[in-house]
Tab-separated table of C-alpha atoms in Angstrom:
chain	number	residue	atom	x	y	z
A	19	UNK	CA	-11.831	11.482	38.318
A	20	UNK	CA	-8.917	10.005	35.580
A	21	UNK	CA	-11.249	8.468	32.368
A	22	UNK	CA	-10.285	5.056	34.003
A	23	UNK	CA	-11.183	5.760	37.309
A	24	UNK	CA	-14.648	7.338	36.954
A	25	UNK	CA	-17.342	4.547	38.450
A	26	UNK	CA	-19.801	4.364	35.987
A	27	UNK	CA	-20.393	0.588	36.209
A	28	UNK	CA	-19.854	0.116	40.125
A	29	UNK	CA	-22.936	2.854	40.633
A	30	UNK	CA	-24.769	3.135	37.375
A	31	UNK	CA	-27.539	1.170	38.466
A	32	UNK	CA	-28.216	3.036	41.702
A	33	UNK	CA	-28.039	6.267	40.084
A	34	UNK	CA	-30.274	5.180	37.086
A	35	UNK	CA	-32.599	3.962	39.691
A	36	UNK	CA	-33.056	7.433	41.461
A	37	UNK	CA	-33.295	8.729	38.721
A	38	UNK	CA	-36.084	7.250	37.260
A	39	UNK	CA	-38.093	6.091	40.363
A	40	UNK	CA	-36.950	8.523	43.127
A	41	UNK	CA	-40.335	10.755	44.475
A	42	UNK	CA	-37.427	12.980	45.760
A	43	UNK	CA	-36.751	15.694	42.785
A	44	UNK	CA	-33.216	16.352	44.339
A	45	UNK	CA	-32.159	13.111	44.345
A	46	UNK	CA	-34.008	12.668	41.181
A	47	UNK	CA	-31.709	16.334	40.229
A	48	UNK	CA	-28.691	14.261	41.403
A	49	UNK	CA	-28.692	11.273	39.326
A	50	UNK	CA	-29.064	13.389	36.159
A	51	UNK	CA	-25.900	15.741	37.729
A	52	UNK	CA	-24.088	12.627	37.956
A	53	UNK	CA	-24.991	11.796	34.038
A	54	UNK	CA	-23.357	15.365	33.034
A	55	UNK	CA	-20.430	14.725	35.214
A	56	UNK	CA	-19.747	11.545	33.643
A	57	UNK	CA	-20.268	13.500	29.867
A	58	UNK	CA	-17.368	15.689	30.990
A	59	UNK	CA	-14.817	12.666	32.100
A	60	UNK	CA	-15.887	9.750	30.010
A	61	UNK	CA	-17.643	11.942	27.041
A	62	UNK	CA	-18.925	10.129	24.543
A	63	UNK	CA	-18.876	6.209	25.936
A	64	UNK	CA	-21.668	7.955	28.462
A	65	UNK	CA	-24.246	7.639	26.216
A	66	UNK	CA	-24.152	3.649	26.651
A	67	UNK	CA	-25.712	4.655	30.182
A	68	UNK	CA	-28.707	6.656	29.445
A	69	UNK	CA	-31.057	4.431	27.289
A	70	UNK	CA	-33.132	3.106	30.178
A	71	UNK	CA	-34.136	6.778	31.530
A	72	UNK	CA	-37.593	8.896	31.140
A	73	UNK	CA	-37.913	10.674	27.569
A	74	UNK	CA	-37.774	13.981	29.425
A	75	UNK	CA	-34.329	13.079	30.535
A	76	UNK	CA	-33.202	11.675	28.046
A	77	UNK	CA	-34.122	15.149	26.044
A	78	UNK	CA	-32.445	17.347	28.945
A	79	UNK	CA	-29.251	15.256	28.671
A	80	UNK	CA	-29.148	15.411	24.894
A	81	UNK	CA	-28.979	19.041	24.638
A	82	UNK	CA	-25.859	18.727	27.941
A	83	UNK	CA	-23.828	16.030	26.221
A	84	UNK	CA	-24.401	17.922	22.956
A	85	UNK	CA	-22.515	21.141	24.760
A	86	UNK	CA	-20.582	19.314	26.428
A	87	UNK	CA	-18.887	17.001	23.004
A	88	UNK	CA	-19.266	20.087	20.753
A	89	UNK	CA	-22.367	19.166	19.314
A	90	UNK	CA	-21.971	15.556	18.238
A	91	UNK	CA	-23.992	13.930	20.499
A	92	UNK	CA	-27.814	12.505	19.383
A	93	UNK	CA	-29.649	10.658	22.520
A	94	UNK	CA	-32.162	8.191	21.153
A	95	UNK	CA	-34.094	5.984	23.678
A	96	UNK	CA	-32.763	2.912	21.872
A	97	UNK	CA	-29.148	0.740	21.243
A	98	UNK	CA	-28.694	2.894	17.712
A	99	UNK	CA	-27.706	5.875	19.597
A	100	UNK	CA	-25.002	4.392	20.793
A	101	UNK	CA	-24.076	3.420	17.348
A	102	UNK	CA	-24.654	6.773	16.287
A	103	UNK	CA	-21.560	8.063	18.503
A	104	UNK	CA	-19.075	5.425	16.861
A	105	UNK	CA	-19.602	7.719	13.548
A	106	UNK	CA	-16.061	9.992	12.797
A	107	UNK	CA	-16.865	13.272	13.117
A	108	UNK	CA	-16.801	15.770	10.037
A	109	UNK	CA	-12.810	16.327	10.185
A	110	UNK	CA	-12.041	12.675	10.985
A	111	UNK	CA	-13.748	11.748	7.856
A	112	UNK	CA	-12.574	14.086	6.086
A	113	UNK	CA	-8.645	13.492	7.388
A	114	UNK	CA	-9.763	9.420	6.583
A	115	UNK	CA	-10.882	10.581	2.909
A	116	UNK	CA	-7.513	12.229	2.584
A	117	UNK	CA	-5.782	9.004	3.183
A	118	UNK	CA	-7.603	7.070	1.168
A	119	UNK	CA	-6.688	10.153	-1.377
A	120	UNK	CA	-3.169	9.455	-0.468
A	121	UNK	CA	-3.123	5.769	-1.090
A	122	UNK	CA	-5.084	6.395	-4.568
A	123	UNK	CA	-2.939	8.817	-5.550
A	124	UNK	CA	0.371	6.686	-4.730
A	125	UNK	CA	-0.746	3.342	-6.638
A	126	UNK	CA	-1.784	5.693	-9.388
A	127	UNK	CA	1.194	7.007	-9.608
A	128	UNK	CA	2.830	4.023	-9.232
A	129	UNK	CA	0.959	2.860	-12.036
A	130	UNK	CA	1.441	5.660	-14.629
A	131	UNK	CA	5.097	6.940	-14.156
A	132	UNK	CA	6.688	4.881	-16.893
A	133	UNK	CA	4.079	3.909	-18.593
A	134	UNK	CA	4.553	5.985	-22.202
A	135	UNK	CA	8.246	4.657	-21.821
A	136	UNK	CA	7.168	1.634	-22.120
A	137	UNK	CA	5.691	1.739	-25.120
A	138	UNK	CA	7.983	2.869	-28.164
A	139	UNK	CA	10.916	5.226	-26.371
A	140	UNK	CA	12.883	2.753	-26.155
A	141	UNK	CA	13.086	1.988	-29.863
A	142	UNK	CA	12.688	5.563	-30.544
A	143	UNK	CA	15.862	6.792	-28.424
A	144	UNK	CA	18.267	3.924	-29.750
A	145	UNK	CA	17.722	5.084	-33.297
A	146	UNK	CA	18.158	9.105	-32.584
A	147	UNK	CA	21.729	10.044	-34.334
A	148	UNK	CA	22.227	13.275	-32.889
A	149	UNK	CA	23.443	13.418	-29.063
A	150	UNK	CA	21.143	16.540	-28.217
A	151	UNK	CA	18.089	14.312	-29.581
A	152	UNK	CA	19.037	11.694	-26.921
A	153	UNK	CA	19.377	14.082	-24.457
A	154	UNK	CA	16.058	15.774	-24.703
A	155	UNK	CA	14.572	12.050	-24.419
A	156	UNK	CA	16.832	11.235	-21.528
A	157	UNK	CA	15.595	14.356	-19.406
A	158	UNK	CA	11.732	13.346	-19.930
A	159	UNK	CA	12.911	10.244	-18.333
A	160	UNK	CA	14.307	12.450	-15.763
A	161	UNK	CA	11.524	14.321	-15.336
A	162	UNK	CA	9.005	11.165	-15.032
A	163	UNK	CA	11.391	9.504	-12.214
A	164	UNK	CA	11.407	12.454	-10.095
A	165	UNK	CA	8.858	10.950	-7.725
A	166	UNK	CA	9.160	9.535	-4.365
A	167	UNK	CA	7.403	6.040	-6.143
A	168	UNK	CA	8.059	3.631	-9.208
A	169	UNK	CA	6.754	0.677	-9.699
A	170	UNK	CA	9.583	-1.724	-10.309
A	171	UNK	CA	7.567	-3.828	-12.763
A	172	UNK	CA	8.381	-4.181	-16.772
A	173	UNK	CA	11.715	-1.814	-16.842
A	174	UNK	CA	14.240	-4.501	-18.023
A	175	UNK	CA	14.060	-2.486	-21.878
A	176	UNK	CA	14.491	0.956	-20.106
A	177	UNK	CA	16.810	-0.283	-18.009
A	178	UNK	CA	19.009	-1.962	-21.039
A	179	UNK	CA	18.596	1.192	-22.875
A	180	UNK	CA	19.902	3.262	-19.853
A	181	UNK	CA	23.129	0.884	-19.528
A	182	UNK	CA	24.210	1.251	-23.039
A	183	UNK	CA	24.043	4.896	-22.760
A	184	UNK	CA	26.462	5.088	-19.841
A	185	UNK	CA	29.082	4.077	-22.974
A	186	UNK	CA	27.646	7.154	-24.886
A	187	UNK	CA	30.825	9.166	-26.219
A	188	UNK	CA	29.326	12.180	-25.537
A	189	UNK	CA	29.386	13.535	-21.536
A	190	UNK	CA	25.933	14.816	-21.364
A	191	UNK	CA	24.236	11.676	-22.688
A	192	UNK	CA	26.294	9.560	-20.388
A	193	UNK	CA	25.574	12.189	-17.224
A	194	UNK	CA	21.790	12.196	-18.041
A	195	UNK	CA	21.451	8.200	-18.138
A	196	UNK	CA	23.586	8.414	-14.459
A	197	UNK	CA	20.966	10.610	-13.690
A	198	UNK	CA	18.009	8.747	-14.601
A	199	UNK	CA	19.363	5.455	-13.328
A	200	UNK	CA	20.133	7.070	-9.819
A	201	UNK	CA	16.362	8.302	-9.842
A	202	UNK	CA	15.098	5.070	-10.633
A	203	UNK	CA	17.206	3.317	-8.029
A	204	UNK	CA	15.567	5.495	-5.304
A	205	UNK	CA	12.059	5.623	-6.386
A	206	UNK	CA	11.957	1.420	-6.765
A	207	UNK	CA	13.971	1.118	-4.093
A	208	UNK	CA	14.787	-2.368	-3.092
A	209	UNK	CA	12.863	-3.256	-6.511
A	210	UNK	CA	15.991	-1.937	-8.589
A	211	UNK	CA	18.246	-4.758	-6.697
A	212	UNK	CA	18.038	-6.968	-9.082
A	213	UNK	CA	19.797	-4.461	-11.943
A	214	UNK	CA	22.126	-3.921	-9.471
A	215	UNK	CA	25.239	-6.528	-10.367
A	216	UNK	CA	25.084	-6.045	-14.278
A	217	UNK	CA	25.098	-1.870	-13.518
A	218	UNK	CA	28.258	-1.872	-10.776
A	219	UNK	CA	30.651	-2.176	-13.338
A	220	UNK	CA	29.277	0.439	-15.617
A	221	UNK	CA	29.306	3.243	-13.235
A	222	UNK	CA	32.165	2.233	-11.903
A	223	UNK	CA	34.149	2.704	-14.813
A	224	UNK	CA	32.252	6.649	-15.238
A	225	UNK	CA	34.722	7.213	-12.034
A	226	UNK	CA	37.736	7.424	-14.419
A	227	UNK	CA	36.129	10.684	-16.800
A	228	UNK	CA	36.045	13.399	-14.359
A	229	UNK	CA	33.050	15.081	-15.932
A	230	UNK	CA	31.149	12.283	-14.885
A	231	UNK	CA	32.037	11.626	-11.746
A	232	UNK	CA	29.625	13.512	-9.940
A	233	UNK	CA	26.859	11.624	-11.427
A	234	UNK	CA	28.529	8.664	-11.315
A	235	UNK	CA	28.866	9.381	-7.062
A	236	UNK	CA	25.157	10.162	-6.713
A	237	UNK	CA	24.143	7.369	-8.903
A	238	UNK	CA	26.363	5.151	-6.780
A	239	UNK	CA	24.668	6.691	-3.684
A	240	UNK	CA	21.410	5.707	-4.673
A	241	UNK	CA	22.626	2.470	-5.813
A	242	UNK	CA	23.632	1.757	-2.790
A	243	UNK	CA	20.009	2.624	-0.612
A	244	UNK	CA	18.236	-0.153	-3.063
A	245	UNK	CA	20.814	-2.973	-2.461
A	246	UNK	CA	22.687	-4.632	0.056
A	247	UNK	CA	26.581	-4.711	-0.006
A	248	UNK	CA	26.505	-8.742	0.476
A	249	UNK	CA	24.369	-8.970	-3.042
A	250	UNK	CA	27.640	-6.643	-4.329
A	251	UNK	CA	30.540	-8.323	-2.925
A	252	UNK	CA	31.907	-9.974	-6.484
A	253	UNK	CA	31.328	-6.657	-8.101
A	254	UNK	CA	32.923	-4.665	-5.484
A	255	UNK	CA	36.156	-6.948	-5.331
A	256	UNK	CA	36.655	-6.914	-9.247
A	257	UNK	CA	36.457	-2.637	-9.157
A	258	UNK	CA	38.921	-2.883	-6.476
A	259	UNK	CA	41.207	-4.754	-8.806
A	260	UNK	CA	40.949	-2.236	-11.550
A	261	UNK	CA	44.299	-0.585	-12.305
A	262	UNK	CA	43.082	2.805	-12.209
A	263	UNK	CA	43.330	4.692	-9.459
A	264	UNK	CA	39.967	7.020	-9.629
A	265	UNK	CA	38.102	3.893	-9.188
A	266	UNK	CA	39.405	2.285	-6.065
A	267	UNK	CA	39.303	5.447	-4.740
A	268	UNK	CA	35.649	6.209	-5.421
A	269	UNK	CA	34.626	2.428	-4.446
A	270	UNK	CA	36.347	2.827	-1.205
A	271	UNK	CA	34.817	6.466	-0.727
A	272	UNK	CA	31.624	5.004	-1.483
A	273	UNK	CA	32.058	2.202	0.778
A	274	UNK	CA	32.777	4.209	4.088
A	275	UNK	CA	30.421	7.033	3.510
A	276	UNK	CA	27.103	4.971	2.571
A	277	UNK	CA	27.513	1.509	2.871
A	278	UNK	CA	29.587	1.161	6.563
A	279	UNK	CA	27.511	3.644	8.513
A	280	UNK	CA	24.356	1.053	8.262
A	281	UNK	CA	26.859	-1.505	8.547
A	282	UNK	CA	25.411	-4.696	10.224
A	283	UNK	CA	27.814	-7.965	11.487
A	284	UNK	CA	27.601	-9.170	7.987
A	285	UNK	CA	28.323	-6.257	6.439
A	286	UNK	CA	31.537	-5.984	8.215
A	287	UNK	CA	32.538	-9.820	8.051
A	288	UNK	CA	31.978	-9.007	4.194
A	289	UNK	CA	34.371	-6.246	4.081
A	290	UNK	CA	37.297	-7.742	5.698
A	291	UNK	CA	36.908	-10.369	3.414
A	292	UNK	CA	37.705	-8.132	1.015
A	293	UNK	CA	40.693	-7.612	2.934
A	294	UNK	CA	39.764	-3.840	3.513
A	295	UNK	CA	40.115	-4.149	7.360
């Protein structure tokens, strides 16, 4: 028999019958066969069936169904050994405490990313002098957004501090703020939308210093997985306009290779309104 098409129910009450009041010990020897049997096909949800039989049986099938389910099974003469089989077994509660791990783990970390940056680095970075002071600041950043999670809330100041170091006059400031900004924009994800508009421009313009233009790509890139084109369309349009070359170039790029393969019907009505199509 299939799980679904063992008859348990149809012939459960004949077979508990002979088993308990038969005078015949085979057919009494039957019934309980037909109790094992069902252990095999149905496992566990046999138990439901056996409350209503002698003690003795009851004992012989504990020790069968126990065999037969690897040990997990307890035969009481009462309703709570039924309940007793709706308990996870060692590795499903262990595999349940991992997720519960998991989920702790995630809102903590969501929690305590940004946290110390928060709290004076702002302030502190903005009033180094020296460029390889900022750096070193810029790559703890870094190194605190390199996490599959951020919690989007309370970054406006970090965020502000970030933008006016894209101006930075020196390349590795500028390409470590990129950096951090791109990071951020993937771990928030569609939290970071709403920076989106006033940072466009910014990295835009990084498209026009080739030593920045990788970061400026990537940071693009994950600009791009956080917000949808429609919420860009005035931004888009204006770098478009810019006379230098490097930049329509790199919007366009950056158009076709991440933004038009998830491209939707609005997407593409956006686009050649842009008069790109």
């Amino acid at each position: 028999y299939k799980n679904d098409a063992f008859p348990i129910k149809e012939a459960i009450s004949v077979i508990e019958k002979s088993a308990v009041n038969s005078t015949n010990s085979s057919i009494r020897n039957e019934a309980i066969n037909y109790y094992k049997e069902g252990s095999h096909i149905i496992k566990e949800e046999m138990i439901k069936y056996v409350k209503n039989l002698k003690p003795a049986q009851q004992e012989e099938l504990t020790k069968t169904f126990s065999e037969i389910n690897g040990g997990r099974v307890s035969i009481g003469a009462s309703v709570q050994a039924t309940e007793e089989m709706k308990k996870p077994t060692f590795s499903e509660e262990v595999k349940d405490d991992s997720k519960t791990k998991e989920t702790q783990d995630k809102a903590k970390e969501e929690e305590d990313t940004l946290k110390r940056f928060k709290e004076g680095w702002c302030t502190e970075i903005l009033g180094l002098k020296k460029w390889s002071e900022k750096k070193d600041k810029l790559e703890e950043l870094v190194k605190a957004t390199t996490v599959p999670y951020i919690k989007p809330d309370g970054l406006g100041e970090i965020i502000s501090v970030l933008k006016k170091l894209l101006n930075d006059t020196n390349i590795i400031v500028a390409n470590t703020a990129l950096k951090a900004l791109g990071q951020l924009a993937q771990g928030m994800n569609t939290g970071f939308a709403e920076y989106s508009k006033g940072l466009f421009h910014l990295i835009a313009q990084r498209f026009k210093e080739r030593k920045t233009l990788a970061e400026a790509e990537k940071c693009l890139q994950q600009l791009g997985q956080s917000t949808k084109l429609e919420d860009l369309l005035e931004e888009v349009k204006d770098e478009l306009a810019d006379k230098s070359p490097a930049i329509k170039t790199h919007i366009c790029c950056w158009l076709e290779k991440y933004m038009l393969p998830k491209a939707n019907h609005n997407i593409i009505k956006s686009i050649t309104n842009l008069g790109l199509t």
